[in-house]
Coordinates of C-alpha atoms and ligand atoms in Angstrom, one line a residue:
M1 CA -15.4 26.8 -34.0
A2 CA -14.1 27.9 -30.8
K3 CA -13.8 25.0 -28.4
T4 CA -14.2 24.7 -24.7
I5 CA -14.0 22.4 -21.8
L6 CA -15.3 21.9 -19.2
T7 CA -15.6 19.4 -16.0
G8 CA -15.0 19.1 -12.6
D9 CA -14.6 16.2 -9.4
R10 CA -16.7 16.4 -6.0
P11 CA -14.5 17.4 -3.4
T12 CA -15.5 14.5 -1.2
G13 CA -12.6 12.7 -1.0
R14 CA -9.0 12.7 -3.2
L15 CA -9.1 11.3 -6.9
H16 CA -8.8 7.4 -7.5
L17 CA -8.2 5.9 -10.3
G18 CA -11.8 6.4 -11.3
H19 CA -11.5 9.4 -12.5
Y20 CA -7.9 9.1 -13.5
V21 CA -9.1 6.4 -16.6
G22 CA -12.5 8.3 -16.6
S23 CA -11.4 11.3 -17.6
L24 CA -8.3 12.6 -15.2
K25 CA -6.2 11.4 -18.1
R26 CA -8.1 12.6 -21.4
R27 CA -8.6 16.1 -19.9
V28 CA -4.1 16.1 -19.1
D29 CA -3.8 15.4 -23.0
L30 CA -6.2 17.8 -23.9
Q31 CA -4.7 20.4 -22.5
N32 CA -1.7 19.8 -23.6
S33 CA -2.8 19.0 -27.4
G34 CA -2.8 23.0 -27.9
E35 CA -6.6 22.5 -29.6
Y36 CA -8.4 23.8 -27.4
K37 CA -8.9 27.3 -26.1
N38 CA -10.5 27.6 -23.3
I39 CA -10.0 24.2 -20.5
Y40 CA -12.9 24.7 -16.9
I41 CA -11.6 22.5 -14.3
M42 CA -14.0 22.8 -11.4
I43 CA -14.0 21.6 -7.9
A44 CA -18.1 21.2 -7.3
D45 CA -17.6 21.7 -3.7
A46 CA -21.6 23.4 -3.9
Q47 CA -22.7 19.9 -6.1
A48 CA -20.6 18.2 -2.8
L49 CA -22.4 20.0 0.2
T50 CA -25.6 18.6 -1.7
D51 CA -25.5 15.2 0.0
N52 CA -22.3 16.1 2.1
F53 CA -25.0 19.6 4.3
D54 CA -24.6 17.7 8.1
N55 CA -20.9 17.6 6.6
P56 CA -19.2 20.7 5.4
E57 CA -15.4 19.5 7.4
K58 CA -15.0 16.7 4.8
V59 CA -16.5 18.0 1.9
R60 CA -13.8 22.2 2.6
Q61 CA -10.8 19.4 3.5
N62 CA -11.1 17.9 0.7
I63 CA -10.8 21.5 -1.4
M64 CA -6.9 20.9 -1.6
E65 CA -7.0 17.3 -2.2
V66 CA -8.2 17.5 -5.5
A67 CA -5.9 20.8 -6.7
L68 CA -3.6 18.3 -5.3
D69 CA -4.5 15.4 -7.1
Y70 CA -4.7 17.8 -10.4
L71 CA -2.0 19.9 -10.5
S72 CA -0.4 15.9 -9.7
V73 CA -1.9 14.6 -12.5
G74 CA -0.5 17.3 -15.2
I75 CA -3.0 19.5 -15.0
N76 CA -1.2 22.3 -15.7
P77 CA -3.4 25.9 -14.3
D78 CA -1.1 28.0 -17.0
L79 CA -3.2 26.1 -19.7
S80 CA -6.6 25.0 -17.9
T81 CA -8.5 27.1 -15.4
I82 CA -8.8 25.5 -11.9
F83 CA -11.9 26.7 -9.7
I84 CA -14.1 26.6 -7.0
Q85 CA -17.6 25.8 -7.4
S86 CA -19.6 27.9 -4.2
M87 CA -17.2 30.9 -5.0
I88 CA -19.1 32.0 -8.2
T89 CA -22.2 33.0 -7.2
E90 CA -23.3 33.0 -11.5
L91 CA -23.6 29.2 -11.4
T92 CA -26.2 30.1 -8.6
E93 CA -28.0 31.9 -10.0
L94 CA -28.3 30.4 -13.3
T95 CA -30.1 27.9 -11.2
F96 CA -32.1 28.8 -10.7
Y97 CA -34.1 29.9 -13.9
Y98 CA -33.0 26.6 -15.4
M99 CA -35.1 25.9 -12.3
N100 CA -37.6 26.4 -14.0
L101 CA -37.6 24.8 -17.2
V102 CA -37.0 21.5 -15.7
T103 CA -40.0 19.3 -14.2
L104 CA -39.6 16.8 -10.8
A105 CA -40.7 14.3 -13.0
R106 CA -37.6 14.4 -15.0
L107 CA -35.6 15.0 -12.9
Q108 CA -36.5 11.9 -10.8
L109 CA -36.2 9.9 -14.1
N110 CA -32.9 10.4 -14.0
P111 CA -30.5 7.3 -13.7
T112 CA -27.7 7.8 -11.9
V113 CA -29.3 10.3 -9.4
K114 CA -31.6 7.4 -9.0
N115 CA -28.8 5.1 -8.8
E116 CA -27.0 8.0 -6.2
I117 CA -30.7 8.2 -3.8
Q118 CA -30.9 4.4 -3.6
M119 CA -26.9 4.3 -2.9
R120 CA -27.4 7.0 0.2
D121 CA -30.1 5.5 1.2
F122 CA -32.1 8.5 1.6
K123 CA -36.1 6.6 1.2
S124 CA -38.6 9.9 1.0
S125 CA -35.9 12.3 2.2
I126 CA -34.0 13.3 -0.6
P127 CA -32.5 17.2 -0.4
V128 CA -33.8 19.2 -3.1
G129 CA -31.1 19.7 -4.0
F130 CA -29.6 17.4 -3.9
L131 CA -32.6 16.4 -6.6
C132 CA -32.7 19.0 -8.6
Y133 CA -27.2 19.0 -8.8
P134 CA -27.7 18.1 -12.8
I135 CA -29.8 21.3 -12.9
S136 CA -26.7 23.2 -10.9
Q137 CA -24.2 20.9 -13.4
A138 CA -26.6 22.1 -16.7
A139 CA -26.0 25.9 -14.9
D140 CA -21.8 25.4 -14.3
I141 CA -21.7 23.7 -18.3
T142 CA -23.4 26.2 -19.9
A143 CA -21.6 29.5 -17.8
F144 CA -18.8 28.6 -19.3
K145 CA -20.5 27.7 -23.2
A146 CA -18.3 24.4 -23.2
D147 CA -18.9 22.1 -26.4
V148 CA -17.1 19.6 -25.3
I149 CA -17.4 17.4 -21.3
P150 CA -14.6 14.8 -20.6
V151 CA -16.9 12.6 -18.4
G152 CA -16.7 8.6 -16.9
E153 CA -20.8 6.8 -18.5
D154 CA -23.0 8.1 -14.4
Q155 CA -22.5 11.5 -16.3
L156 CA -24.5 10.3 -19.4
P157 CA -27.7 11.9 -17.8
M158 CA -26.7 15.3 -16.5
I159 CA -25.3 15.9 -19.8
E160 CA -29.0 14.8 -21.9
Q161 CA -30.1 16.3 -19.5
T162 CA -28.1 19.3 -20.2
R163 CA -28.9 19.3 -23.6
E164 CA -32.5 19.7 -22.7
I165 CA -32.3 22.7 -20.8
V166 CA -30.1 24.4 -23.4
R167 CA -32.8 23.6 -26.0
K168 CA -35.6 24.4 -24.2
F169 CA -33.7 28.3 -24.0
N170 CA -32.4 29.2 -26.7
H171 CA -35.7 28.2 -28.3
I172 CA -37.3 30.6 -25.7
Y173 CA -36.2 33.1 -25.2
D174 CA -33.0 33.5 -27.2
E175 CA -29.7 31.1 -28.8
V176 CA -27.1 32.1 -25.8
L177 CA -26.7 28.3 -24.4
V178 CA -23.9 26.5 -25.7
E179 CA -25.3 22.7 -26.5
P180 CA -22.6 20.4 -25.0
K181 CA -21.4 17.2 -25.5
A182 CA -19.8 14.4 -23.2
M183 CA -16.2 12.4 -24.6
L184 CA -16.2 8.8 -22.5
P185 CA -13.0 7.0 -23.3
D186 CA -11.9 5.5 -25.6
N187 CA -10.9 2.2 -23.8
Q188 CA -14.5 0.9 -23.1
V189 CA -13.5 -0.5 -19.2
C190 CA -12.3 3.1 -18.4
M191 CA -16.1 4.6 -19.6
R192 CA -17.1 2.5 -15.3
L193 CA -14.1 1.0 -13.4
P194 CA -15.8 -1.0 -10.9
G195 CA -14.0 -0.9 -7.3
I196 CA -11.0 -3.0 -5.8
D197 CA -14.5 -4.7 -4.3
G198 CA -16.1 -5.8 -7.2
K199 CA -18.7 -3.2 -7.2
A200 CA -20.1 -1.9 -10.6
K201 CA -18.4 1.3 -9.6
M202 CA -15.0 3.1 -8.2
S203 CA -16.7 5.8 -5.9
K204 CA -15.4 7.8 -2.9
S205 CA -19.1 7.1 -1.4
L206 CA -18.6 3.0 -2.0
G207 CA -14.9 2.9 0.4
N208 CA -13.9 0.4 -2.8
C209 CA -11.5 2.9 -4.2
I210 CA -8.0 3.1 -5.5
Y211 CA -6.0 7.0 -4.3
L212 CA -3.7 8.1 -7.0
S213 CA -1.6 9.5 -3.4
D214 CA -1.8 6.2 -1.7
S215 CA 2.0 5.1 -0.8
A216 CA 3.2 1.5 -3.1
E217 CA 2.3 -0.4 -0.3
D218 CA -1.2 0.6 0.1
V219 CA -1.4 0.5 -3.2
Q220 CA -0.4 -3.5 -2.8
K221 CA -2.3 -4.1 0.1
K222 CA -5.1 -3.1 -2.3
I223 CA -4.2 -4.9 -4.7
M224 CA -3.5 -8.7 -3.4
S225 CA -7.0 -7.9 -1.8
M226 CA -9.2 -7.8 -4.8
Y227 CA -12.3 -9.2 -6.1
T228 CA -11.4 -11.8 -8.1
D229 CA -13.1 -15.0 -10.0
P230 CA -14.9 -16.8 -6.5
T231 CA -15.1 -19.7 -7.9
H232 CA -11.4 -20.1 -9.2
L233 CA -9.7 -21.5 -5.7
K234 CA -6.5 -23.9 -6.3
V235 CA -4.7 -22.7 -8.9
T236 CA -5.4 -25.6 -10.8
D237 CA -9.5 -24.8 -11.4
P238 CA -9.9 -22.8 -14.5
G239 CA -10.5 -18.9 -13.7
H240 CA -13.2 -16.8 -15.3
I241 CA -12.2 -13.1 -16.8
E242 CA -15.9 -11.8 -16.9
G243 CA -16.2 -9.8 -13.6
N244 CA -12.6 -10.1 -12.1
T245 CA -11.0 -6.7 -11.1
V246 CA -8.2 -7.9 -11.8
F247 CA -8.9 -8.6 -15.5
T248 CA -10.4 -5.6 -16.5
Y249 CA -7.6 -3.3 -14.6
L250 CA -5.5 -5.2 -16.0
D251 CA -8.1 -4.6 -19.8
A252 CA -7.8 -1.0 -19.0
F253 CA -3.8 0.1 -18.2
C254 CA -2.2 -2.8 -19.7
K255 CA 0.5 -2.6 -22.1
P256 CA 2.0 -4.3 -24.5
E257 CA 5.9 -3.3 -22.8
H258 CA 4.5 -3.5 -19.1
F259 CA 5.7 -7.9 -20.1
E260 CA 8.5 -7.5 -20.6
R261 CA 9.1 -5.4 -17.9
Y262 CA 7.1 -7.5 -15.2
W263 CA 5.5 -10.6 -16.8
N264 CA 8.7 -11.9 -19.8
D265 CA 6.8 -15.4 -18.9
Y266 CA 4.0 -14.3 -20.9
A267 CA 3.9 -12.2 -24.6
S268 CA 0.6 -10.4 -24.5
L269 CA -1.9 -9.9 -21.9
N270 CA -4.8 -12.4 -24.1
E271 CA -2.1 -14.8 -23.0
V272 CA -2.4 -14.5 -19.4
K273 CA -6.3 -14.7 -20.2
E274 CA -6.0 -17.6 -22.0
H275 CA -4.0 -19.9 -19.2
Y276 CA -5.8 -18.5 -16.5
Q277 CA -9.4 -19.6 -17.9
R278 CA -7.6 -23.3 -18.7
G279 CA -6.4 -22.9 -14.9
G280 CA -3.0 -23.0 -14.0
L281 CA -2.6 -19.6 -13.6
G282 CA -3.0 -18.2 -9.9
D283 CA -4.6 -15.0 -8.7
V284 CA -1.4 -13.8 -7.1
K285 CA 0.8 -14.1 -10.0
V286 CA -2.2 -11.9 -11.4
K287 CA -1.8 -9.3 -8.5
R288 CA 1.2 -9.3 -8.4
F289 CA 1.4 -7.8 -12.1
L290 CA -1.1 -5.9 -11.6
N291 CA 0.4 -3.7 -9.4
S292 CA 3.7 -3.8 -11.1
I293 CA 1.7 -1.5 -14.1
V294 CA -0.5 0.7 -11.7
N295 CA 2.4 1.7 -9.7
E296 CA 4.5 2.0 -12.0
E297 CA 1.6 4.8 -13.3
L298 CA 1.6 6.0 -9.9
E299 CA 5.1 6.5 -9.0
P300 CA 5.3 10.1 -11.3
I301 CA 2.2 11.5 -9.8
R302 CA 3.4 10.6 -6.5
T303 CA 6.1 12.4 -7.1
R304 CA 5.4 15.6 -8.6
R305 CA 2.3 15.9 -5.3
K306 CA 4.6 15.5 -2.7
E307 CA 6.8 18.8 -4.5
Y308 CA 3.4 20.7 -5.1
E309 CA 1.9 20.0 -1.0
K310 CA 6.0 21.7 -0.2
D311 CA 4.6 25.3 -1.0
L312 CA 0.2 24.9 -0.4
N313 CA 0.8 28.7 -0.3
A314 CA 0.9 28.1 -4.8
V315 CA -1.6 25.6 -4.6
Y316 CA -3.8 28.2 -2.6
D317 CA -3.5 31.0 -5.4
I318 CA -3.6 29.0 -7.7
L319 CA -7.2 28.6 -7.1
V320 CA -7.7 32.6 -5.9
Q321 CA -6.8 33.0 -9.5
G322 CA -8.0 29.9 -11.6
T323 CA -11.6 30.9 -9.4
D324 CA -11.4 34.6 -10.2
K325 CA -10.8 33.9 -14.2
A326 CA -13.8 32.6 -13.6
K327 CA -15.9 33.8 -12.0
E328 CA -15.7 36.9 -14.9
V329 CA -16.6 34.3 -18.0
A330 CA -19.6 33.5 -15.4
A331 CA -20.4 36.3 -15.2
A332 CA -20.1 37.5 -19.4
T333 CA -22.9 34.4 -19.9
L334 CA -25.1 34.8 -17.1
A335 CA -25.7 38.5 -17.9
E336 CA -26.3 37.6 -22.0
V337 CA -29.2 35.0 -20.1
K338 CA -30.3 37.3 -17.8
Q339 CA -30.7 40.0 -21.5
A340 CA -32.4 37.4 -23.2
M341 CA -35.0 36.6 -20.3
K342 CA -35.4 40.4 -20.5
L343 CA -34.7 40.6 -16.5
N344 CA -31.9 43.7 -17.0
Y345 CA -33.8 46.5 -15.8
F346 CA -31.3 48.6 -15.1
E347 CA -30.0 48.3 -18.0
D348 CA -33.1 49.0 -20.0
K349 CA -36.0 51.7 -18.4
A350 CA -38.9 50.3 -21.4
L351 CA -38.2 46.7 -19.7
I352 CA -40.2 48.0 -16.8
L353 CA -40.8 51.8 -17.4
K354 CA -44.9 52.0 -19.1
Ligands
LIG1 P1 -19.1 10.1 -5.4 O1 -19.2 8.7 -4.8 O2 -19.1 11.5 -4.8 O3 -19.9 11.3 -6.1 P2 -17.2 9.8 -7.4 O4 -16.5 8.7 -7.2 O5 -18.2 9.2 -7.8 O6 -17.6 10.4 -5.9 P3 -17.0 11.9 -9.0 O7 -16.6 13.9 -8.5 O8 -18.7 11.9 -9.0 O9 -16.7 10.8 -7.9 O10 -16.7 11.7 -10.9 C1 -16.0 12.7 -11.0 C2 -15.7 12.4 -12.3 O11 -14.4 10.9 -12.4 C3 -17.3 12.4 -13.5 O12 -17.1 12.6 -14.6 C4 -16.6 10.8 -13.4 O13 -17.9 10.0 -15.1 C5 -15.1 10.2 -13.7 N1 -15.9 8.5 -11.9 C6 -15.9 8.6 -11.4 N2 -15.8 7.3 -10.7 C7 -15.4 6.9 -11.7 C8 -15.1 5.5 -12.1 N3 -15.8 4.7 -11.6 N4 -15.3 5.2 -13.3 C9 -14.9 6.1 -14.7 N5 -15.2 7.1 -14.6 C10 -15.6 7.7 -13.5
LIG2 MG1 -19.8 10.9 -8.2

């Protein structure tokens, strides 16, 4: 069976380390594996408007930023189709039909949406569009008949919602849609990378991010200010590694060869952890080590970004071409959907002519 990938990001800011370990890195690996025939990567501007409707400028300004981030991490437009969601009106049409297949109660139960509503302080003024974004995500995924969705853990309820819609649609109308599966990162800590403030999730909306495009100096400043263990006051105090963001990041990024390169006092992360827990190892040393590792990972990404930034017209063309290609695929699926729902009156007179 042809395997198809769809993933995307909201253009609400530049992309950060959470995106990188949670999804972007995986996308690049899958792209380069050659095992996937179709890879679609969506800049979800329409979804971003559901909670930024009063700030369309922010969403618009970030489209290019996200595109540059994609290209910088190694998304290759010859192998992956990058497109802009709002330019494909077929997705909105699909959303409208899928809305009938989901109850309000079901949307209100979605744990990620619940969480995000709380975070955004909507109180009782929740925009209907925001509540419905899981339905629009189902439209995005099914329009491309995607079966593999590489995402962070926060997206699992969205994939589940999509699977329910697919099953309901196929049962009521016809077997047109494909049930997708989430592909989570292998490394547990990468499923939901915390913010530098120690909050549960690094997120553009929380302002606790290390961005892929941050300069080496900015990254250093952020790492030096990172949340660690509030009970570890003196170097000699025993420290805790649970909930200690610096150690969580080391779990996400540290490889054995980093010790040779940056810290040959230790041979493994476990040795560092043991010393920290025993007492006698200060935060600054651990942070310096993390800083070297993160900057090593980000340096080639920054360099590639600078190259692409020199020719933004070429990036624009990549978006136009990707969107054209994606639109064709979405239009073909929408036609099948409408045929299954018998909404294709002008193709088949008998449907409405008595
Ligand atoms: P916003 O705050 O605007 O929602 P965000 O930072 O949550 O932005 P999204 O565009 O919503 O980013 O997420 C894009 C993808 O990145 C999703 O697959 C999501 O699971 C993944 N992702 C986002 N943040 C993290 C994180 N901290 N750890 C792991 N994966 C993440
Ligand atoms: Mg999000």
